[in-house]
Amino acid sequence: MQITSNDEVWIDSDIEPIRRRFDWTDLAFLLALVIGAAYAMMRADAVMDVYDRAILIGAVPTLAWLAWLWRPLRRLMIALACTAGLALLLYGGNLARADEAFLLRYLLSSQSAIMWMCALFVLATLSYWIGLIARSDTALWLGTALSWGAILAGFTGLLVRWHESHLLGPDIGYIPVSNLYEVIILFALVTALFYLYYEQRYHTRSLGGFVLLIVTAAIGFLLWYTFAREAYQIMPLVPALKSWWMKLHVPANFIGYGTFSLAAMVAFAYLVKSHGNTRSWKKLIPLFVLGVLLVAEPMVFRTEGLSAYWMMYFGVGALLTGGILAARRPLAERLPSLEVLDDIMYKAIAVGFAFFTVATILGALWAAEAWGAYWQWDPKETWALIVWLNYAAWLHMRLVKGLRGAIGAYWALIGLLITGFAFLGVNMFLSGLHSYGEL
Amino acid sequence: MTEAAISTRPQARRWREFFELLGSMRFAISLLVIICVASVVGTVLPQNQPLNNYIDQFGPFWAEFFDTLSLFNVYNAWWFLVIMAFLVLSTGICLIRNAPGMIRDSRSFREHIREGSWRSFPHRAETSFTTTAETAAQRVAKWLERSGFRVRTVPKDDSVLVAAKAGAGNRWGYIFAHAAIVIICLGGLVDSDLLIRMQIWFGGKQPVFENMLVSEVPPSGRLSVNNPSFRASALIPEGGQTSNAVVLVGEGALVQALPFTLRLEEFSVDYYSTGMPSDFASKVEITDHDTGETFTRTIRVNEPLSYKGVTVYQASFDDGGSTVTALGYSLDGALTEPFSISGIVGDTVPIPGADGETAAALTFTALRPINVENLSEAGAPAPRKLGEHVAAVTGSAARDRSQEFTNVGPSLEYRLVDAAGQAVEFHNYMLPVMLDDFPVYLLGVRPSPAEPFRYMRIPADRDNSLNEFLLLRNALQDDALRAEAARRFAMRNMMHSAREAGPGGFGAAALERGKAIEASARRALDVFAAGGLQGITQFLEGNVPDDELQRAAEVIIRLLTGAMTDLRALAREEAGLAPLSNDPIEWQRDDTWLRLSLAALSDLALYPAPVFFMLSNFEHVEASVFQLDRSPGKGAVYLGCLLLVLGVFAMFYIRERRIWVWLRMGDEGRGRALMAMTSTRRTFDFNREFERLKRQFEQLFGSGDVQSPAQDKGHANNLER
């Protein structure tokens, strides 16, 4: 793979995933998935209803298809099977082993793995930025490698957490996508994974620093949530959440949130690049203000004053935003062409919109079953609609009116503000049926 | 031309312009933005609350103003419905205008495109071939088919056109997605309360505003069993049944007849090992009114029951008329023995005062047989090293918090309204709760439902009861006993000093000192009895210079504690109880008991009622609250959702592309092939695909100037790959 900001490089690449053959390795992988699913089916038979089983069976072709579409996923899944499988073996059905077995204690137990994920994501972000500033391909490569490491650690953490929740009590186990703590991990993982996809697809690593900024912000939130609020502990589900719908609704939602965030960070890079030769600070003010607003967003919802941690978070965030804008000229040279940035932005929003549509519909179906109405203008539902309408308008403008350039990018950034409110703000600010994560 | 015709023309044009506007993109985008903004208002302002709450919050003028704009009920406001109607109209017009053309276009191969327009295509390529035009066309057709295109070969006068298209599904995506919006909105409209409101406006239905029995509701307040769309609720106590549900309309209600009778056999709550509820389940019996058939079913959260088009959901639960017996403890010294009072939760019973008239009205507001509380006290965290902090959050995520959550047993909530109409709410736990390693009775008070309960702690005595505390309290109110306690305390003190001083220590000076101590102890008791610890503070501040305050406070507390110990012993004597044993462990416990009692007695001075009630017995009856829906629009909405998903994915992931290849024989047996490609969206992927196809196309007949057959064959092989 070649790192470049050259506009024409993509033309020479002949990546055409649609026409790729299905070879014997894919078949072997599919078989492995079938065996894995069968094993899971036998092991967890008691806690699954018919829908859970259907989801498990449906997951096999879906994962095989995804792995075929993008090969690195296959390697990730195999590695995950190894790490999570090893953790399962080490636990041997006994939670106390988490403090006894060395590998569990320091690497594979859910919290250890998640802490590793946090560390690796932060290091990956640093590597990407060092690579971008020092024009070091090695550092950029390291950024990619560390991101993959973080993703492996994060997914391992979630899978093992799933197992731990079942070890906690036969009636407690649930897929770890039920509260704010768990979904923030999911958010970081999904965002990074989509970024890596585009990184490979467009042969550019120069966006890593930008996209991983939001992942790092999520990690910052996660760490605060872990240390200050001890939110990492597994709590049993409230009855309304005990449903197989959660397995579909939440991940689909976070594909949406993740890609919208990705699009916004690419939009930020777009605006930095398009302002590469701007001398007047005045023109940068809107961008700076938006950046600072985005940094401030998770703090706005704090109700009982701001701790030093959040002050520091805000300070660092604002400084970084200012720093990036100050270094716009050299950064602009290293970023891919505006067309590439624009295309990634569009692609990410399109994926996000499609999955957000699915997620909202799944949510409505679930609501119809749990609360007796598929739509009742609950704040979360309403904000999901607002997010959806916002991106629907963006896509209309782009596809029909041919909206390109700075306005689309600003809009994508504002879209992240709205998405951020729908994700974080509604849970903390507005009461409603969705208040699962409180601060 | 007549005058009429002239005058209608501009009007017709205006109509056409109006429809153009409705179907236009900018109108649609504006609508989306307006809906967003209106929705935001609805999430920021709490919806559907009583008007008084808003008046408290915004003041009478703004509350009235917002109410006029229906901002407290945004999503059912007429203007919101109008905006939604415009969205449906706009999308519908857009669809009607574009869909037929799109369908026609997606079927067509556009074989009328002329060879001459080739140059105007931005994406074009050309190459040459040596075979006949027909053979070349076959090869082109085969190549395009293999690339995923649908192909039509059209022989022209002296040339052949191969027209190809792919991704026609994109256009269907557009149609599906936009039709979906219309379908979903219409389905949603049917399921909204519009049909009920229509029955009120045009069907003579009249919501009931006052409290009355279901059987008393007149026919105008009843909705037919055939009502196609409603959202109702029903509260059924265990063992009770209903054939009616209640539909809320604004602040009024309508009675909805059901096609079956719903009987609640049992409502049960399951708990996790941590004590949190894990499941709410209602075992119900359904009796069909038409057939008389009966069957039982269990309804849970996430597992509703559908029968005869009505879906029954487990919405919540409530008290179904539990019987409660409580013991009333008088605090004004009028009654020494507690008195018993019983009632049903929700009922109000009068409390007779000392003069026989009603002193207050007692309402049992809630009975909670199980209370799972987090009793862990968050102390100041010990300073730790960074490594220890990290170590604390690694490992498994299954740190056991369950010990902190404890079921502390039943509790009773009640409201007292005194003769002046002042209401105060109380929440008392039946059993003592271990707090700071000592069992205490918790008595909660709040002046209004908006505030949290504040709890007073009364320590449990050696028998785990309240009795001794109450004895002490009564003794404290008794002048003679206070005097006697002060005397005994002074005596004890003197004896003690005399023992310390040895023989001859019991002199006149000591006697004098004893008198002084007695007076001080007496005063401490009196001040405490009148005003609690607060009173003592005030007393000290009024009588002691500031610099001696600290020391004086210590002295007076020692005096008070000592004198209270004697008062307690006196109280026990009076009540005919045995003196306290001298067991040192018991003594330590008694110290704590006395300290907590002092605090409680002091708090009692501020207790807002002359009596408190402790739960002594109860018979719990639960009630289940069901939501009953008939939503005929659901099918349409779900169909719309399916179309929306199909449409969105088709629009984004099916790219519509067209290719034309014109093949014309030229001189010397060489033919010229021109290729042009187009797409509705010239994205990156399109460019990329074009480049790939262009390369393939240019090599399709060999690389332009094909000389030897061998080379030709090589390329053919290349193609086969």
JSON list of N, CA and C in Angstrom, two decimals, chain A residues 105 109 111-112 161 164 168 232-234 236-237 240 242 343 347 351 365-366 368-372 374 377 382-383 395 399 430, chain B residues 39-40 43 75 191 231 272 278 280 302 313 389 392-399 401 627 629 637-638 652-653 681 684-685 688:
[
{"chain": "A", "resi": 105, "resn": "ARG", "atom": "N", "xyz": [-6.06, -11.59, 34.09]},
{"chain": "A", "resi": 105, "resn": "ARG", "atom": "CA", "xyz": [-5.85, -10.41, 34.94]},
{"chain": "A", "resi": 105, "resn": "ARG", "atom": "C", "xyz": [-5.31, -9.24, 34.12]},
{"chain": "A", "resi": 109, "resn": "SER", "atom": "N", "xyz": [-9.41, -10.41, 30.44]},
{"chain": "A", "resi": 109, "resn": "SER", "atom": "CA", "xyz": [-10.69, -10.17, 31.11]},
{"chain": "A", "resi": 109, "resn": "SER", "atom": "C", "xyz": [-11.27, -8.88, 30.53]},
{"chain": "A", "resi": 111, "resn": "GLN", "atom": "N", "xyz": [-12.48, -6.00, 31.41]},
{"chain": "A", "resi": 111, "resn": "GLN", "atom": "CA", "xyz": [-12.02, -4.65, 31.75]},
{"chain": "A", "resi": 111, "resn": "GLN", "atom": "C", "xyz": [-10.56, -4.44, 31.36]},
{"chain": "A", "resi": 112, "resn": "SER", "atom": "N", "xyz": [-9.75, -5.48, 31.52]},
{"chain": "A", "resi": 112, "resn": "SER", "atom": "CA", "xyz": [-8.35, -5.34, 31.12]},
{"chain": "A", "resi": 112, "resn": "SER", "atom": "C", "xyz": [-8.27, -5.10, 29.63]},
{"chain": "A", "resi": 161, "resn": "ARG", "atom": "N", "xyz": [-16.97, -9.62, 28.12]},
{"chain": "A", "resi": 161, "resn": "ARG", "atom": "CA", "xyz": [-17.96, -9.02, 29.03]},
{"chain": "A", "resi": 161, "resn": "ARG", "atom": "C", "xyz": [-19.29, -9.75, 28.91]},
{"chain": "A", "resi": 164, "resn": "GLU", "atom": "N", "xyz": [-18.88, -12.83, 30.81]},
{"chain": "A", "resi": 164, "resn": "GLU", "atom": "CA", "xyz": [-18.86, -12.55, 32.26]},
{"chain": "A", "resi": 164, "resn": "GLU", "atom": "C", "xyz": [-20.28, -12.30, 32.78]},
{"chain": "A", "resi": 168, "resn": "LEU", "atom": "N", "xyz": [-22.10, -14.25, 35.84]},
{"chain": "A", "resi": 168, "resn": "LEU", "atom": "CA", "xyz": [-22.57, -13.54, 37.02]},
{"chain": "A", "resi": 168, "resn": "LEU", "atom": "C", "xyz": [-23.84, -14.15, 37.59]},
{"chain": "A", "resi": 232, "resn": "TYR", "atom": "N", "xyz": [-18.47, 0.75, 34.82]},
{"chain": "A", "resi": 232, "resn": "TYR", "atom": "CA", "xyz": [-18.08, -0.45, 34.08]},
{"chain": "A", "resi": 232, "resn": "TYR", "atom": "C", "xyz": [-18.72, -1.71, 34.64]},
{"chain": "A", "resi": 233, "resn": "GLN", "atom": "N", "xyz": [-19.27, -1.61, 35.83]},
{"chain": "A", "resi": 233, "resn": "GLN", "atom": "CA", "xyz": [-19.80, -2.83, 36.44]},
{"chain": "A", "resi": 233, "resn": "GLN", "atom": "C", "xyz": [-21.06, -3.31, 35.73]},
{"chain": "A", "resi": 234, "resn": "ILE", "atom": "N", "xyz": [-21.15, -4.61, 35.59]},
{"chain": "A", "resi": 234, "resn": "ILE", "atom": "CA", "xyz": [-22.30, -5.19, 34.90]},
{"chain": "A", "resi": 234, "resn": "ILE", "atom": "C", "xyz": [-23.51, -5.13, 35.83]},
{"chain": "A", "resi": 236, "resn": "PRO", "atom": "N", "xyz": [-27.73, -5.89, 36.07]},
{"chain": "A", "resi": 236, "resn": "PRO", "atom": "CA", "xyz": [-28.76, -6.64, 35.36]},
{"chain": "A", "resi": 236, "resn": "PRO", "atom": "C", "xyz": [-29.66, -5.70, 34.56]},
{"chain": "A", "resi": 237, "resn": "LEU", "atom": "N", "xyz": [-30.26, -6.24, 33.52]},
{"chain": "A", "resi": 237, "resn": "LEU", "atom": "CA", "xyz": [-31.10, -5.42, 32.64]},
{"chain": "A", "resi": 237, "resn": "LEU", "atom": "C", "xyz": [-32.45, -5.13, 33.28]},
{"chain": "A", "resi": 240, "resn": "ALA", "atom": "N", "xyz": [-37.68, -4.01, 30.45]},
{"chain": "A", "resi": 240, "resn": "ALA", "atom": "CA", "xyz": [-38.00, -3.53, 29.10]},
{"chain": "A", "resi": 240, "resn": "ALA", "atom": "C", "xyz": [-36.88, -3.81, 28.11]},
{"chain": "A", "resi": 242, "resn": "LYS", "atom": "N", "xyz": [-34.97, -6.50, 28.15]},
{"chain": "A", "resi": 242, "resn": "LYS", "atom": "CA", "xyz": [-34.70, -7.92, 27.96]},
{"chain": "A", "resi": 242, "resn": "LYS", "atom": "C", "xyz": [-35.39, -8.42, 26.71]},
{"chain": "A", "resi": 343, "resn": "ASP", "atom": "N", "xyz": [-15.74, 12.51, -1.31]},
{"chain": "A", "resi": 343, "resn": "ASP", "atom": "CA", "xyz": [-16.31, 11.20, -1.60]},
{"chain": "A", "resi": 343, "resn": "ASP", "atom": "C", "xyz": [-16.43, 10.35, -0.33]},
{"chain": "A", "resi": 347, "resn": "LYS", "atom": "N", "xyz": [-19.82, 8.87, 1.21]},
{"chain": "A", "resi": 347, "resn": "LYS", "atom": "CA", "xyz": [-19.97, 7.43, 1.43]},
{"chain": "A", "resi": 347, "resn": "LYS", "atom": "C", "xyz": [-20.35, 7.13, 2.87]},
{"chain": "A", "resi": 351, "resn": "VAL", "atom": "N", "xyz": [-23.76, 5.35, 4.18]},
{"chain": "A", "resi": 351, "resn": "VAL", "atom": "CA", "xyz": [-23.81, 4.13, 5.01]},
{"chain": "A", "resi": 351, "resn": "VAL", "atom": "C", "xyz": [-24.56, 4.43, 6.29]},
{"chain": "A", "resi": 365, "resn": "LEU", "atom": "N", "xyz": [-40.15, -1.09, 15.75]},
{"chain": "A", "resi": 365, "resn": "LEU", "atom": "CA", "xyz": [-40.75, -2.43, 15.88]},
{"chain": "A", "resi": 365, "resn": "LEU", "atom": "C", "xyz": [-40.65, -2.91, 17.33]},
{"chain": "A", "resi": 366, "resn": "TRP", "atom": "N", "xyz": [-39.49, -2.66, 17.93]},
{"chain": "A", "resi": 366, "resn": "TRP", "atom": "CA", "xyz": [-39.29, -3.08, 19.31]},
{"chain": "A", "resi": 366, "resn": "TRP", "atom": "C", "xyz": [-40.21, -2.31, 20.24]},
{"chain": "A", "resi": 368, "resn": "ALA", "atom": "N", "xyz": [-42.99, -1.08, 19.55]},
{"chain": "A", "resi": 368, "resn": "ALA", "atom": "CA", "xyz": [-44.36, -1.56, 19.39]},
{"chain": "A", "resi": 368, "resn": "ALA", "atom": "C", "xyz": [-44.60, -2.77, 20.27]},
{"chain": "A", "resi": 369, "resn": "GLU", "atom": "N", "xyz": [-43.55, -3.55, 20.50]},
{"chain": "A", "resi": 369, "resn": "GLU", "atom": "CA", "xyz": [-43.74, -4.76, 21.28]},
{"chain": "A", "resi": 369, "resn": "GLU", "atom": "C", "xyz": [-43.60, -4.50, 22.77]},
{"chain": "A", "resi": 370, "resn": "ALA", "atom": "N", "xyz": [-42.67, -3.61, 23.12]},
{"chain": "A", "resi": 370, "resn": "ALA", "atom": "CA", "xyz": [-42.39, -3.40, 24.54]},
{"chain": "A", "resi": 370, "resn": "ALA", "atom": "C", "xyz": [-43.28, -2.33, 25.15]},
{"chain": "A", "resi": 371, "resn": "TRP", "atom": "N", "xyz": [-43.52, -1.25, 24.44]},
{"chain": "A", "resi": 371, "resn": "TRP", "atom": "CA", "xyz": [-44.25, -0.13, 25.01]},
{"chain": "A", "resi": 371, "resn": "TRP", "atom": "C", "xyz": [-45.64, 0.03, 24.41]},
{"chain": "A", "resi": 372, "resn": "GLY", "atom": "N", "xyz": [-45.95, -0.78, 23.41]},
{"chain": "A", "resi": 372, "resn": "GLY", "atom": "CA", "xyz": [-47.29, -0.73, 22.87]},
{"chain": "A", "resi": 372, "resn": "GLY", "atom": "C", "xyz": [-47.52, 0.33, 21.83]},
{"chain": "A", "resi": 374, "resn": "TYR", "atom": "N", "xyz": [-45.49, 2.00, 18.18]},
{"chain": "A", "resi": 374, "resn": "TYR", "atom": "CA", "xyz": [-44.25, 2.04, 17.40]},
{"chain": "A", "resi": 374, "resn": "TYR", "atom": "C", "xyz": [-43.66, 3.43, 17.36]},
{"chain": "A", "resi": 377, "resn": "TRP", "atom": "N", "xyz": [-43.30, 9.71, 20.06]},
{"chain": "A", "resi": 377, "resn": "TRP", "atom": "CA", "xyz": [-42.63, 11.00, 20.23]},
{"chain": "A", "resi": 377, "resn": "TRP", "atom": "C", "xyz": [-41.90, 11.09, 21.56]},
{"chain": "A", "resi": 382, "resn": "THR", "atom": "N", "xyz": [-37.80, 11.19, 18.89]},
{"chain": "A", "resi": 382, "resn": "THR", "atom": "CA", "xyz": [-37.90, 12.44, 18.17]},
{"chain": "A", "resi": 382, "resn": "THR", "atom": "C", "xyz": [-36.53, 12.89, 17.68]},
{"chain": "A", "resi": 383, "resn": "TRP", "atom": "N", "xyz": [-35.53, 12.76, 18.56]},
{"chain": "A", "resi": 383, "resn": "TRP", "atom": "CA", "xyz": [-34.19, 13.18, 18.14]},
{"chain": "A", "resi": 383, "resn": "TRP", "atom": "C", "xyz": [-33.63, 12.26, 17.06]},
{"chain": "A", "resi": 395, "resn": "LEU", "atom": "N", "xyz": [-28.48, 14.59, 2.07]},
{"chain": "A", "resi": 395, "resn": "LEU", "atom": "CA", "xyz": [-28.36, 13.70, 0.92]},
{"chain": "A", "resi": 395, "resn": "LEU", "atom": "C", "xyz": [-29.16, 14.21, -0.27]},
{"chain": "A", "resi": 399, "resn": "LEU", "atom": "N", "xyz": [-27.41, 14.82, -3.73]},
{"chain": "A", "resi": 399, "resn": "LEU", "atom": "CA", "xyz": [-27.71, 13.95, -4.88]},
{"chain": "A", "resi": 399, "resn": "LEU", "atom": "C", "xyz": [-28.55, 14.67, -5.92]},
{"chain": "A", "resi": 430, "resn": "LEU", "atom": "N", "xyz": [-32.97, 15.11, 28.76]},
{"chain": "A", "resi": 430, "resn": "LEU", "atom": "CA", "xyz": [-34.42, 15.00, 28.65]},
{"chain": "A", "resi": 430, "resn": "LEU", "atom": "C", "xyz": [-34.82, 13.66, 29.23]},
{"chain": "B", "resi": 39, "resn": "SER", "atom": "N", "xyz": [-39.99, 19.61, 16.17]},
{"chain": "B", "resi": 39, "resn": "SER", "atom": "CA", "xyz": [-39.77, 18.44, 17.01]},
{"chain": "B", "resi": 39, "resn": "SER", "atom": "C", "xyz": [-38.87, 18.78, 18.18]},
{"chain": "B", "resi": 40, "resn": "VAL", "atom": "N", "xyz": [-37.88, 19.63, 17.93]},
{"chain": "B", "resi": 40, "resn": "VAL", "atom": "CA", "xyz": [-36.98, 20.02, 19.02]},
{"chain": "B", "resi": 40, "resn": "VAL", "atom": "C", "xyz": [-37.79, 20.68, 20.13]},
{"chain": "B", "resi": 43, "resn": "THR", "atom": "N", "xyz": [-39.35, 18.25, 22.35]},
{"chain": "B", "resi": 43, "resn": "THR", "atom": "CA", "xyz": [-38.53, 17.47, 23.28]},
{"chain": "B", "resi": 43, "resn": "THR", "atom": "C", "xyz": [-38.01, 18.34, 24.42]},
{"chain": "B", "resi": 75, "resn": "TYR", "atom": "N", "xyz": [-47.01, 17.46, 19.02]},
{"chain": "B", "resi": 75, "resn": "TYR", "atom": "CA", "xyz": [-47.14, 16.43, 17.99]},
{"chain": "B", "resi": 75, "resn": "TYR", "atom": "C", "xyz": [-48.58, 16.14, 17.63]},
{"chain": "B", "resi": 191, "resn": "ASP", "atom": "N", "xyz": [-53.34, 5.72, 12.99]},
{"chain": "B", "resi": 191, "resn": "ASP", "atom": "CA", "xyz": [-53.13, 5.25, 14.35]},
{"chain": "B", "resi": 191, "resn": "ASP", "atom": "C", "xyz": [-53.05, 6.36, 15.38]},
{"chain": "B", "resi": 231, "resn": "ARG", "atom": "N", "xyz": [-56.08, 3.87, 21.62]},
{"chain": "B", "resi": 231, "resn": "ARG", "atom": "CA", "xyz": [-55.03, 3.51, 22.56]},
{"chain": "B", "resi": 231, "resn": "ARG", "atom": "C", "xyz": [-55.59, 3.76, 23.95]},
{"chain": "B", "resi": 272, "resn": "TYR", "atom": "N", "xyz": [-33.95, -10.14, 40.41]},
{"chain": "B", "resi": 272, "resn": "TYR", "atom": "CA", "xyz": [-32.60, -10.67, 40.25]},
{"chain": "B", "resi": 272, "resn": "TYR", "atom": "C", "xyz": [-32.04, -10.98, 41.63]},
{"chain": "B", "resi": 278, "resn": "SER", "atom": "N", "xyz": [-36.65, -8.16, 37.72]},
{"chain": "B", "resi": 278, "resn": "SER", "atom": "CA", "xyz": [-36.18, -8.69, 36.45]},
{"chain": "B", "resi": 278, "resn": "SER", "atom": "C", "xyz": [-37.34, -8.96, 35.51]},
{"chain": "B", "resi": 280, "resn": "PHE", "atom": "N", "xyz": [-41.85, -8.46, 34.99]},
{"chain": "B", "resi": 280, "resn": "PHE", "atom": "CA", "xyz": [-43.21, -8.17, 35.43]},
{"chain": "B", "resi": 280, "resn": "PHE", "atom": "C", "xyz": [-44.14, -9.04, 34.60]},
{"chain": "B", "resi": 302, "resn": "ASN", "atom": "N", "xyz": [-42.45, -6.79, 26.85]},
{"chain": "B", "resi": 302, "resn": "ASN", "atom": "CA", "xyz": [-41.88, -7.38, 25.63]},
{"chain": "B", "resi": 302, "resn": "ASN", "atom": "C", "xyz": [-42.63, -8.61, 25.13]},
{"chain": "B", "resi": 313, "resn": "TYR", "atom": "N", "xyz": [-50.78, -4.85, 26.36]},
{"chain": "B", "resi": 313, "resn": "TYR", "atom": "CA", "xyz": [-49.40, -4.75, 26.81]},
{"chain": "B", "resi": 313, "resn": "TYR", "atom": "C", "xyz": [-49.35, -4.59, 28.31]},
{"chain": "B", "resi": 389, "resn": "HIS", "atom": "N", "xyz": [-5.46, 2.62, 40.97]},
{"chain": "B", "resi": 389, "resn": "HIS", "atom": "CA", "xyz": [-6.71, 3.04, 40.33]},
{"chain": "B", "resi": 389, "resn": "HIS", "atom": "C", "xyz": [-6.98, 2.19, 39.09]},
{"chain": "B", "resi": 392, "resn": "ALA", "atom": "N", "xyz": [-7.88, -1.27, 39.82]},
{"chain": "B", "resi": 392, "resn": "ALA", "atom": "CA", "xyz": [-9.23, -1.43, 40.36]},
{"chain": "B", "resi": 392, "resn": "ALA", "atom": "C", "xyz": [-10.27, -1.60, 39.26]},
{"chain": "B", "resi": 393, "resn": "VAL", "atom": "N", "xyz": [-10.00, -1.07, 38.08]},
{"chain": "B", "resi": 393, "resn": "VAL", "atom": "CA", "xyz": [-11.01, -1.18, 37.03]},
{"chain": "B", "resi": 393, "resn": "VAL", "atom": "C", "xyz": [-10.67, -2.25, 36.01]},
{"chain": "B", "resi": 394, "resn": "THR", "atom": "N", "xyz": [-9.57, -2.97, 36.21]},
{"chain": "B", "resi": 394, "resn": "THR", "atom": "CA", "xyz": [-9.29, -4.07, 35.29]},
{"chain": "B", "resi": 394, "resn": "THR", "atom": "C", "xyz": [-9.85, -5.36, 35.88]},
{"chain": "B", "resi": 395, "resn": "GLY", "atom": "N", "xyz": [-9.61, -6.44, 35.16]},
{"chain": "B", "resi": 395, "resn": "GLY", "atom": "CA", "xyz": [-10.19, -7.70, 35.60]},
{"chain": "B", "resi": 395, "resn": "GLY", "atom": "C", "xyz": [-11.58, -7.84, 35.03]},
{"chain": "B", "resi": 396, "resn": "SER", "atom": "N", "xyz": [-12.41, -8.62, 35.67]},
{"chain": "B", "resi": 396, "resn": "SER", "atom": "CA", "xyz": [-13.75, -8.81, 35.13]},
{"chain": "B", "resi": 396, "resn": "SER", "atom": "C", "xyz": [-14.61, -7.61, 35.47]},
{"chain": "B", "resi": 397, "resn": "ALA", "atom": "N", "xyz": [-15.65, -7.41, 34.68]},
{"chain": "B", "resi": 397, "resn": "ALA", "atom": "CA", "xyz": [-16.54, -6.27, 34.91]},
{"chain": "B", "resi": 397, "resn": "ALA", "atom": "C", "xyz": [-17.59, -6.63, 35.94]},
{"chain": "B", "resi": 398, "resn": "ALA", "atom": "N", "xyz": [-17.42, -7.77, 36.57]},
{"chain": "B", "resi": 398, "resn": "ALA", "atom": "CA", "xyz": [-18.47, -8.30, 37.43]},
{"chain": "B", "resi": 398, "resn": "ALA", "atom": "C", "xyz": [-18.20, -8.01, 38.90]},
{"chain": "B", "resi": 399, "resn": "ARG", "atom": "N", "xyz": [-17.68, -6.83, 39.19]},
{"chain": "B", "resi": 399, "resn": "ARG", "atom": "CA", "xyz": [-17.56, -6.48, 40.61]},
{"chain": "B", "resi": 399, "resn": "ARG", "atom": "C", "xyz": [-18.93, -6.60, 41.25]},
{"chain": "B", "resi": 401, "resn": "ARG", "atom": "N", "xyz": [-21.77, -5.75, 43.32]},
{"chain": "B", "resi": 401, "resn": "ARG", "atom": "CA", "xyz": [-22.31, -4.62, 44.07]},
{"chain": "B", "resi": 401, "resn": "ARG", "atom": "C", "xyz": [-23.53, -5.05, 44.87]},
{"chain": "B", "resi": 627, "resn": "GLN", "atom": "N", "xyz": [-51.98, -1.64, 28.72]},
{"chain": "B", "resi": 627, "resn": "GLN", "atom": "CA", "xyz": [-52.31, -0.75, 27.63]},
{"chain": "B", "resi": 627, "resn": "GLN", "atom": "C", "xyz": [-52.96, -1.60, 26.56]},
{"chain": "B", "resi": 629, "resn": "ASP", "atom": "N", "xyz": [-54.41, -1.60, 22.67]},
{"chain": "B", "resi": 629, "resn": "ASP", "atom": "CA", "xyz": [-54.31, -0.84, 21.42]},
{"chain": "B", "resi": 629, "resn": "ASP", "atom": "C", "xyz": [-55.04, -1.54, 20.30]},
{"chain": "B", "resi": 637, "resn": "VAL", "atom": "N", "xyz": [-47.71, 0.99, 8.09]},
{"chain": "B", "resi": 637, "resn": "VAL", "atom": "CA", "xyz": [-46.44, 1.59, 8.53]},
{"chain": "B", "resi": 637, "resn": "VAL", "atom": "C", "xyz": [-45.30, 0.58, 8.34]},
{"chain": "B", "resi": 638, "resn": "TYR", "atom": "N", "xyz": [-45.56, -0.68, 8.70]},
{"chain": "B", "resi": 638, "resn": "TYR", "atom": "CA", "xyz": [-44.50, -1.67, 8.54]},
{"chain": "B", "resi": 638, "resn": "TYR", "atom": "C", "xyz": [-44.16, -1.90, 7.08]},
{"chain": "B", "resi": 652, "resn": "PHE", "atom": "N", "xyz": [-28.58, 3.99, -2.61]},
{"chain": "B", "resi": 652, "resn": "PHE", "atom": "CA", "xyz": [-27.16, 4.23, -2.34]},
{"chain": "B", "resi": 652, "resn": "PHE", "atom": "C", "xyz": [-26.26, 3.18, -2.97]},
{"chain": "B", "resi": 653, "resn": "TYR", "atom": "N", "xyz": [-26.73, 1.97, -3.05]},
{"chain": "B", "resi": 653, "resn": "TYR", "atom": "CA", "xyz": [-25.80, 0.90, -3.42]},
{"chain": "B", "resi": 653, "resn": "TYR", "atom": "C", "xyz": [-26.07, 0.28, -4.78]},
{"chain": "B", "resi": 681, "resn": "ARG", "atom": "N", "xyz": [-25.29, 9.47, -11.40]},
{"chain": "B", "resi": 681, "resn": "ARG", "atom": "CA", "xyz": [-24.41, 10.06, -10.40]},
{"chain": "B", "resi": 681, "resn": "ARG", "atom": "C", "xyz": [-22.97, 9.80, -10.76]},
{"chain": "B", "resi": 684, "resn": "PHE", "atom": "N", "xyz": [-17.09, 8.91, -7.53]},
{"chain": "B", "resi": 684, "resn": "PHE", "atom": "CA", "xyz": [-15.77, 8.31, -7.61]},
{"chain": "B", "resi": 684, "resn": "PHE", "atom": "C", "xyz": [-15.83, 6.89, -8.14]},
{"chain": "B", "resi": 685, "resn": "ASP", "atom": "N", "xyz": [-16.78, 6.14, -7.63]},
{"chain": "B", "resi": 685, "resn": "ASP", "atom": "CA", "xyz": [-16.87, 4.74, -8.04]},
{"chain": "B", "resi": 685, "resn": "ASP", "atom": "C", "xyz": [-17.18, 4.64, -9.51]},
{"chain": "B", "resi": 688, "resn": "ARG", "atom": "N", "xyz": [-14.09, 5.24, -11.42]},
{"chain": "B", "resi": 688, "resn": "ARG", "atom": "CA", "xyz": [-13.21, 4.09, -11.29]},
{"chain": "B", "resi": 688, "resn": "ARG", "atom": "C", "xyz": [-13.69, 2.96, -12.20]}
]
